Amino acid sequence: MTLNIGDSAPDPVVTLPDGSESPISAWRGKPLVLYFYPKDDTPGCTTEAKDFTALADEFAAAGTQILGISKDTPAKHTKFIAKHELKVELASDVDGSVCEAFGTWVEKSLYGRKYMGIDRATFLIDAEGKIAQIWRKVKVKGHAEAVLKEAQALG
């Protein structure tokens, strides 16, 4: 299933760093930046999380929440947040259902070896739960700023 702008956002359940579970719809009421990334504490993923953290106050001023999702465990997220003083919420997709629902669990290739992994992608979801913008195959440099600009335009 391919998601498009204007579609209702899927509502799978994520696991938060404290171990509690929550559906994506729990963030409804304000716009939400939902960004998918492959793995905590890797160079690109760390840069992306720090870039969103650096702009966290501006996202908040625009009334927009930020939630990063990977398949890392809640304990790993807790360490990642503390190590880099992140100001963004992170959630775990333990069973892969969130990545499946958003179409971010894809076949990748590295040095000719094929494997399944998380495609770096971001979804801007409006306050009513509709997808306002989609970024696929994200390049980290300048991405958080581009998402902020779209989030501010939603206001």
Short mmCIF file of C-alpha atoms in Angstrom, two decimals:
data_model
loop_
_atom_site.label_atom_id
_atom_site.label_comp_id
_atom_site.label_asym_id
_atom_site.label_seq_id
_atom_site.Cartn_x
_atom_site.Cartn_y
_atom_site.Cartn_z
CA MET A 1 0.00 0.00 0.00
CA THR A 2 1.37 3.38 -0.98
CA LEU A 3 0.45 6.40 1.11
CA ASN A 4 -0.29 9.70 -0.56
CA ILE A 5 -0.78 13.30 0.55
CA GLY A 6 -4.35 13.67 1.80
CA ASP A 7 -4.65 10.06 3.00
CA SER A 8 -5.50 9.31 6.61
CA ALA A 9 -2.33 8.36 8.45
CA PRO A 10 -2.18 4.72 9.55
CA ASP A 11 -2.64 4.18 13.29
CA PRO A 12 -0.34 1.36 14.42
CA VAL A 13 0.98 1.14 17.97
CA VAL A 14 4.52 2.21 18.91
CA THR A 15 6.51 1.43 22.06
CA LEU A 16 7.84 4.44 23.95
CA PRO A 17 11.21 4.54 25.76
CA ASP A 18 9.45 3.92 29.12
CA GLY A 19 8.03 0.67 27.70
CA SER A 20 4.45 1.91 27.39
CA GLU A 21 2.57 1.52 24.12
CA SER A 22 0.65 4.19 22.23
CA PRO A 23 -1.14 4.44 18.88
CA ILE A 24 0.07 7.13 16.47
CA SER A 25 -3.36 8.79 16.88
CA ALA A 26 -2.36 9.70 20.46
CA TRP A 27 -0.41 12.61 18.92
CA ARG A 28 -3.50 13.89 17.07
CA GLY A 29 -4.69 17.42 17.79
CA LYS A 30 -1.44 19.04 16.66
CA PRO A 31 0.61 18.47 13.53
CA LEU A 32 3.13 15.64 13.85
CA VAL A 33 6.47 15.08 12.12
CA LEU A 34 6.85 11.32 11.98
CA TYR A 35 10.35 10.44 10.83
CA PHE A 36 11.64 6.93 10.22
CA TYR A 37 15.34 6.19 10.53
CA PRO A 38 17.40 2.98 10.37
CA LYS A 39 19.35 2.81 13.64
CA ASP A 40 20.24 4.73 16.80
CA ASP A 41 23.79 6.04 17.14
CA THR A 42 24.82 5.66 13.50
CA PRO A 43 26.25 8.77 11.80
CA GLY A 44 23.31 9.76 9.57
CA CYS A 45 20.66 8.89 12.15
CA THR A 46 22.49 10.80 14.90
CA THR A 47 22.83 13.86 12.65
CA GLU A 48 19.15 13.72 11.74
CA ALA A 49 18.07 13.46 15.40
CA LYS A 50 20.41 16.33 16.38
CA ASP A 51 19.11 18.47 13.48
CA PHE A 52 15.50 17.98 14.60
CA THR A 53 16.60 18.67 18.20
CA ALA A 54 18.31 21.93 17.15
CA LEU A 55 15.00 23.06 15.63
CA ALA A 56 12.75 21.62 18.35
CA ASP A 57 11.82 25.06 19.74
CA GLU A 58 10.86 26.30 16.27
CA PHE A 59 8.74 23.19 15.66
CA ALA A 60 7.08 23.75 19.04
CA ALA A 61 6.42 27.42 18.14
CA ALA A 62 4.71 26.12 14.98
CA GLY A 63 2.61 23.83 17.20
CA THR A 64 4.23 20.73 15.70
CA GLN A 65 5.31 17.58 17.53
CA ILE A 66 8.23 15.37 16.45
CA LEU A 67 8.41 11.59 16.75
CA GLY A 68 11.31 9.50 15.44
CA ILE A 69 10.78 5.79 14.82
CA SER A 70 13.24 2.93 14.39
CA LYS A 71 13.27 -0.76 15.31
CA ASP A 72 15.74 -0.12 18.16
CA THR A 73 14.64 -1.17 21.63
CA PRO A 74 13.18 1.30 24.14
CA ALA A 75 16.34 0.91 26.27
CA LYS A 76 18.54 1.79 23.28
CA HIS A 77 16.39 4.87 22.60
CA THR A 78 16.78 5.98 26.22
CA LYS A 79 20.61 5.76 25.94
CA PHE A 80 20.58 7.50 22.53
CA ILE A 81 18.44 10.38 23.89
CA ALA A 82 20.69 10.83 26.95
CA LYS A 83 23.98 10.52 25.06
CA HIS A 84 23.08 13.22 22.53
CA GLU A 85 20.74 15.32 24.73
CA LEU A 86 17.94 14.90 22.20
CA LYS A 87 14.77 16.97 22.52
CA VAL A 88 12.71 14.80 20.19
CA GLU A 89 10.51 11.88 21.17
CA LEU A 90 11.61 8.48 19.92
CA ALA A 91 9.53 5.32 19.65
CA SER A 92 10.26 1.70 18.87
CA ASP A 93 8.64 -0.34 16.14
CA VAL A 94 9.33 -3.64 17.86
CA ASP A 95 7.23 -5.87 15.58
CA GLY A 96 7.71 -3.90 12.35
CA SER A 97 4.01 -3.03 12.03
CA VAL A 98 4.60 0.73 11.97
CA CYS A 99 7.20 0.52 9.18
CA GLU A 100 4.89 -1.82 7.25
CA ALA A 101 1.92 0.55 7.67
CA PHE A 102 3.91 3.54 6.39
CA GLY A 103 5.73 1.62 3.66
CA THR A 104 9.20 2.24 5.07
CA TRP A 105 10.27 -1.42 5.46
CA VAL A 106 11.99 -2.01 2.13
CA GLU A 107 14.59 -4.09 0.38
CA LYS A 108 17.96 -2.38 0.40
CA SER A 109 21.28 -3.19 -1.19
CA LEU A 110 24.79 -2.64 0.14
CA TYR A 111 27.83 -3.81 -1.82
CA GLY A 112 25.58 -6.09 -3.84
CA ARG A 113 24.06 -7.72 -0.74
CA LYS A 114 20.29 -7.38 -0.50
CA TYR A 115 18.58 -7.09 2.89
CA MET A 116 15.44 -5.62 4.46
CA GLY A 117 15.71 -2.34 6.35
CA ILE A 118 14.06 0.94 7.23
CA ASP A 119 13.96 3.47 4.43
CA ARG A 120 14.71 6.95 5.80
CA ALA A 121 11.38 8.74 5.29
CA THR A 122 9.38 11.52 6.93
CA PHE A 123 5.66 12.16 7.07
CA LEU A 124 4.07 15.44 8.12
CA ILE A 125 0.65 14.63 9.55
CA ASP A 126 -1.86 17.43 10.16
CA ALA A 127 -3.85 17.90 13.38
CA GLU A 128 -6.75 15.84 11.99
CA GLY A 129 -4.53 12.85 11.14
CA LYS A 130 -4.24 13.42 7.39
CA ILE A 131 -0.88 13.21 5.62
CA ALA A 132 0.13 16.75 4.63
CA GLN A 133 3.58 15.98 3.17
CA ILE A 134 5.82 12.98 2.47
CA TRP A 135 9.58 12.81 2.04
CA ARG A 136 10.99 9.48 0.81
CA LYS A 137 14.66 8.50 0.42
CA VAL A 138 15.62 11.38 2.70
CA LYS A 139 19.06 12.93 2.51
CA VAL A 140 19.86 14.18 6.03
CA LYS A 141 21.58 17.48 5.16
CA GLY A 142 18.99 20.27 5.22
CA HIS A 143 16.09 17.86 5.79
CA ALA A 144 14.97 19.11 9.23
CA GLU A 145 14.89 22.68 7.88
CA ALA A 146 12.75 21.63 4.89
CA VAL A 147 10.32 19.82 7.20
CA LEU A 148 10.16 22.85 9.50
CA LYS A 149 9.27 25.10 6.57
CA GLU A 150 6.35 22.80 5.64
CA ALA A 151 5.26 22.54 9.29
CA GLN A 152 5.20 26.33 9.59
CA ALA A 153 3.13 26.54 6.39
CA LEU A 154 0.52 24.24 7.95
CA GLY A 155 -0.05 26.79 10.74
#
